[in-house]
Amino acid sequence: MPKAYWIARVDVTDPEAYAGYMALGPKAFAQHGGRLLSRGGHTVALEGPMPRQRNVVIEFDSMEAALACYDSPEYREARAARDGAAEVEIILMEGLEP
């Protein structure tokens, strides 16, 4: 079964409120087997539009695990804490077969 990659592009609009999300989101990922591979580091646009302020890549063991995390009560709480504090795009991408 291929791994899955959760890719988020984020512009934080209210850092104080976003801190509430940061206190909850990573815990939800860990509870569902998610491993942060990259979060908020230096980003360069080689083609296309400029990257958002924060770009995040999280690896999950499967697409099902990533979707379960997104739909979980823990992550719903994190999303509620983030509401109005950031503009967010999230995609879920299946990795290559092992």
PDB file of C-alpha atoms in Angstrom:
ATOM      1  CA  MET A   1       0.000   0.000   0.000  1.00  0.00           C
ATOM      2  CA  PRO A   2       1.493   3.377  -0.962  1.00  0.00           C
ATOM      3  CA  LYS A   3       2.077   6.122   1.553  1.00  0.00           C
ATOM      4  CA  ALA A   4       0.079   9.346   1.341  1.00  0.00           C
ATOM      5  CA  TYR A   5       1.292  12.919   1.583  1.00  0.00           C
ATOM      6  CA  TRP A   6      -0.742  15.741   3.078  1.00  0.00           C
ATOM      7  CA  ILE A   7       0.453  19.001   1.562  1.00  0.00           C
ATOM      8  CA  ALA A   8      -0.725  22.271   3.065  1.00  0.00           C
ATOM      9  CA  ARG A   9      -0.059  25.792   1.845  1.00  0.00           C
ATOM     10  CA  VAL A  10      -0.842  28.420   4.464  1.00  0.00           C
ATOM     11  CA  ASP A  11      -0.917  32.210   4.817  1.00  0.00           C
ATOM     12  CA  VAL A  12      -1.364  33.073   8.487  1.00  0.00           C
ATOM     13  CA  THR A  13      -3.610  36.120   8.930  1.00  0.00           C
ATOM     14  CA  ASP A  14      -3.893  36.081  12.739  1.00  0.00           C
ATOM     15  CA  PRO A  15      -0.767  34.639  14.402  1.00  0.00           C
ATOM     16  CA  GLU A  16      -2.251  34.709  17.898  1.00  0.00           C
ATOM     17  CA  ALA A  17      -5.315  32.702  16.872  1.00  0.00           C
ATOM     18  CA  TYR A  18      -3.205  30.390  14.683  1.00  0.00           C
ATOM     19  CA  ALA A  19      -1.205  29.425  17.778  1.00  0.00           C
ATOM     20  CA  GLY A  20      -4.328  27.557  18.940  1.00  0.00           C
ATOM     21  CA  TYR A  21      -4.200  25.444  15.792  1.00  0.00           C
ATOM     22  CA  MET A  22      -0.489  24.784  16.279  1.00  0.00           C
ATOM     23  CA  ALA A  23      -1.207  23.465  19.765  1.00  0.00           C
ATOM     24  CA  LEU A  24      -3.726  20.942  18.382  1.00  0.00           C
ATOM     25  CA  GLY A  25      -2.857  20.070  14.754  1.00  0.00           C
ATOM     26  CA  PRO A  26       0.473  18.271  15.249  1.00  0.00           C
ATOM     27  CA  LYS A  27      -1.032  16.174  18.072  1.00  0.00           C
ATOM     28  CA  ALA A  28      -3.835  15.045  15.746  1.00  0.00           C
ATOM     29  CA  PHE A  29      -1.311  14.114  13.040  1.00  0.00           C
ATOM     30  CA  ALA A  30       0.742  12.059  15.493  1.00  0.00           C
ATOM     31  CA  GLN A  31      -2.356  10.268  16.836  1.00  0.00           C
ATOM     32  CA  HIS A  32      -3.062   9.076  13.293  1.00  0.00           C
ATOM     33  CA  GLY A  33       0.486   8.093  12.389  1.00  0.00           C
ATOM     34  CA  GLY A  34       1.343  11.309  10.559  1.00  0.00           C
ATOM     35  CA  ARG A  35       4.994  12.326  10.383  1.00  0.00           C
ATOM     36  CA  LEU A  36       5.899  15.956   9.708  1.00  0.00           C
ATOM     37  CA  LEU A  37       8.491  15.974   6.922  1.00  0.00           C
ATOM     38  CA  SER A  38       8.637  19.721   6.370  1.00  0.00           C
ATOM     39  CA  ARG A  39       6.961  22.649   8.099  1.00  0.00           C
ATOM     40  CA  GLY A  40       7.460  26.327   7.456  1.00  0.00           C
ATOM     41  CA  GLY A  41      11.041  26.118   6.202  1.00  0.00           C
ATOM     42  CA  HIS A  42      12.596  28.208   3.468  1.00  0.00           C
ATOM     43  CA  THR A  43      10.635  27.819   0.221  1.00  0.00           C
ATOM     44  CA  VAL A  44      11.544  28.882  -3.316  1.00  0.00           C
ATOM     45  CA  ALA A  45       9.146  29.065  -6.257  1.00  0.00           C
ATOM     46  CA  LEU A  46      10.923  27.663  -9.313  1.00  0.00           C
ATOM     47  CA  GLU A  47       7.830  27.960 -11.518  1.00  0.00           C
ATOM     48  CA  GLY A  48       4.355  29.307 -10.909  1.00  0.00           C
ATOM     49  CA  PRO A  49       3.068  31.636  -8.196  1.00  0.00           C
ATOM     50  CA  MET A  50       4.997  32.581  -5.093  1.00  0.00           C
ATOM     51  CA  PRO A  51       4.657  30.043  -2.278  1.00  0.00           C
ATOM     52  CA  ARG A  52       2.498  30.847   0.706  1.00  0.00           C
ATOM     53  CA  GLN A  53       4.078  31.850   4.028  1.00  0.00           C
ATOM     54  CA  ARG A  54       4.062  28.294   5.395  1.00  0.00           C
ATOM     55  CA  ASN A  55       4.241  25.059   3.431  1.00  0.00           C
ATOM     56  CA  VAL A  56       3.813  21.728   5.193  1.00  0.00           C
ATOM     57  CA  VAL A  57       4.331  18.108   4.121  1.00  0.00           C
ATOM     58  CA  ILE A  58       3.066  15.287   6.339  1.00  0.00           C
ATOM     59  CA  GLU A  59       3.546  11.605   5.518  1.00  0.00           C
ATOM     60  CA  PHE A  60       0.911   9.001   6.426  1.00  0.00           C
ATOM     61  CA  ASP A  61       1.076   5.242   6.007  1.00  0.00           C
ATOM     62  CA  SER A  62      -1.880   5.335   3.607  1.00  0.00           C
ATOM     63  CA  MET A  63      -4.524   7.533   2.026  1.00  0.00           C
ATOM     64  CA  GLU A  64      -7.049   6.003   4.429  1.00  0.00           C
ATOM     65  CA  ALA A  65      -4.956   7.012   7.463  1.00  0.00           C
ATOM     66  CA  ALA A  66      -4.617  10.585   6.201  1.00  0.00           C
ATOM     67  CA  LEU A  67      -8.352  10.858   5.515  1.00  0.00           C
ATOM     68  CA  ALA A  68      -9.129   9.397   8.943  1.00  0.00           C
ATOM     69  CA  CYS A  69      -6.921  12.071  10.495  1.00  0.00           C
ATOM     70  CA  TYR A  70      -8.611  14.872   8.547  1.00  0.00           C
ATOM     71  CA  ASP A  71     -12.066  13.618   9.556  1.00  0.00           C
ATOM     72  CA  SER A  72     -11.120  12.890  13.182  1.00  0.00           C
ATOM     73  CA  PRO A  73     -12.568  14.769  16.173  1.00  0.00           C
ATOM     74  CA  GLU A  74      -9.017  15.835  17.067  1.00  0.00           C
ATOM     75  CA  TYR A  75      -8.376  17.475  13.710  1.00  0.00           C
ATOM     76  CA  ARG A  76     -11.878  18.966  13.515  1.00  0.00           C
ATOM     77  CA  GLU A  77     -11.033  20.722  16.795  1.00  0.00           C
ATOM     78  CA  ALA A  78      -7.748  21.954  15.304  1.00  0.00           C
ATOM     79  CA  ARG A  79      -9.539  23.233  12.168  1.00  0.00           C
ATOM     80  CA  ALA A  80     -12.047  25.088  14.349  1.00  0.00           C
ATOM     81  CA  ALA A  81      -9.167  26.741  16.227  1.00  0.00           C
ATOM     82  CA  ARG A  82      -7.647  27.800  12.883  1.00  0.00           C
ATOM     83  CA  ASP A  83     -10.908  29.208  11.491  1.00  0.00           C
ATOM     84  CA  GLY A  84     -10.406  32.848  10.535  1.00  0.00           C
ATOM     85  CA  ALA A  85      -6.691  32.750  11.440  1.00  0.00           C
ATOM     86  CA  ALA A  86      -5.300  31.588   8.083  1.00  0.00           C
ATOM     87  CA  GLU A  87      -5.950  31.047   4.396  1.00  0.00           C
ATOM     88  CA  VAL A  88      -5.285  27.364   3.762  1.00  0.00           C
ATOM     89  CA  GLU A  89      -5.049  24.975   0.827  1.00  0.00           C
ATOM     90  CA  ILE A  90      -4.653  21.276   1.606  1.00  0.00           C
ATOM     91  CA  ILE A  91      -4.229  18.452  -0.861  1.00  0.00           C
ATOM     92  CA  LEU A  92      -3.750  14.769  -0.201  1.00  0.00           C
ATOM     93  CA  MET A  93      -1.520  12.913  -2.620  1.00  0.00           C
ATOM     94  CA  GLU A  94      -0.863   9.206  -2.897  1.00  0.00           C
ATOM     95  CA  GLY A  95       2.786   8.217  -3.060  1.00  0.00           C
ATOM     96  CA  LEU A  96       4.379   5.706  -5.398  1.00  0.00           C
ATOM     97  CA  GLU A  97       3.951   2.008  -4.760  1.00  0.00           C
ATOM     98  CA  PRO A  98       6.786   0.670  -2.593  1.00  0.00           C
TER      99      PRO A  98
END
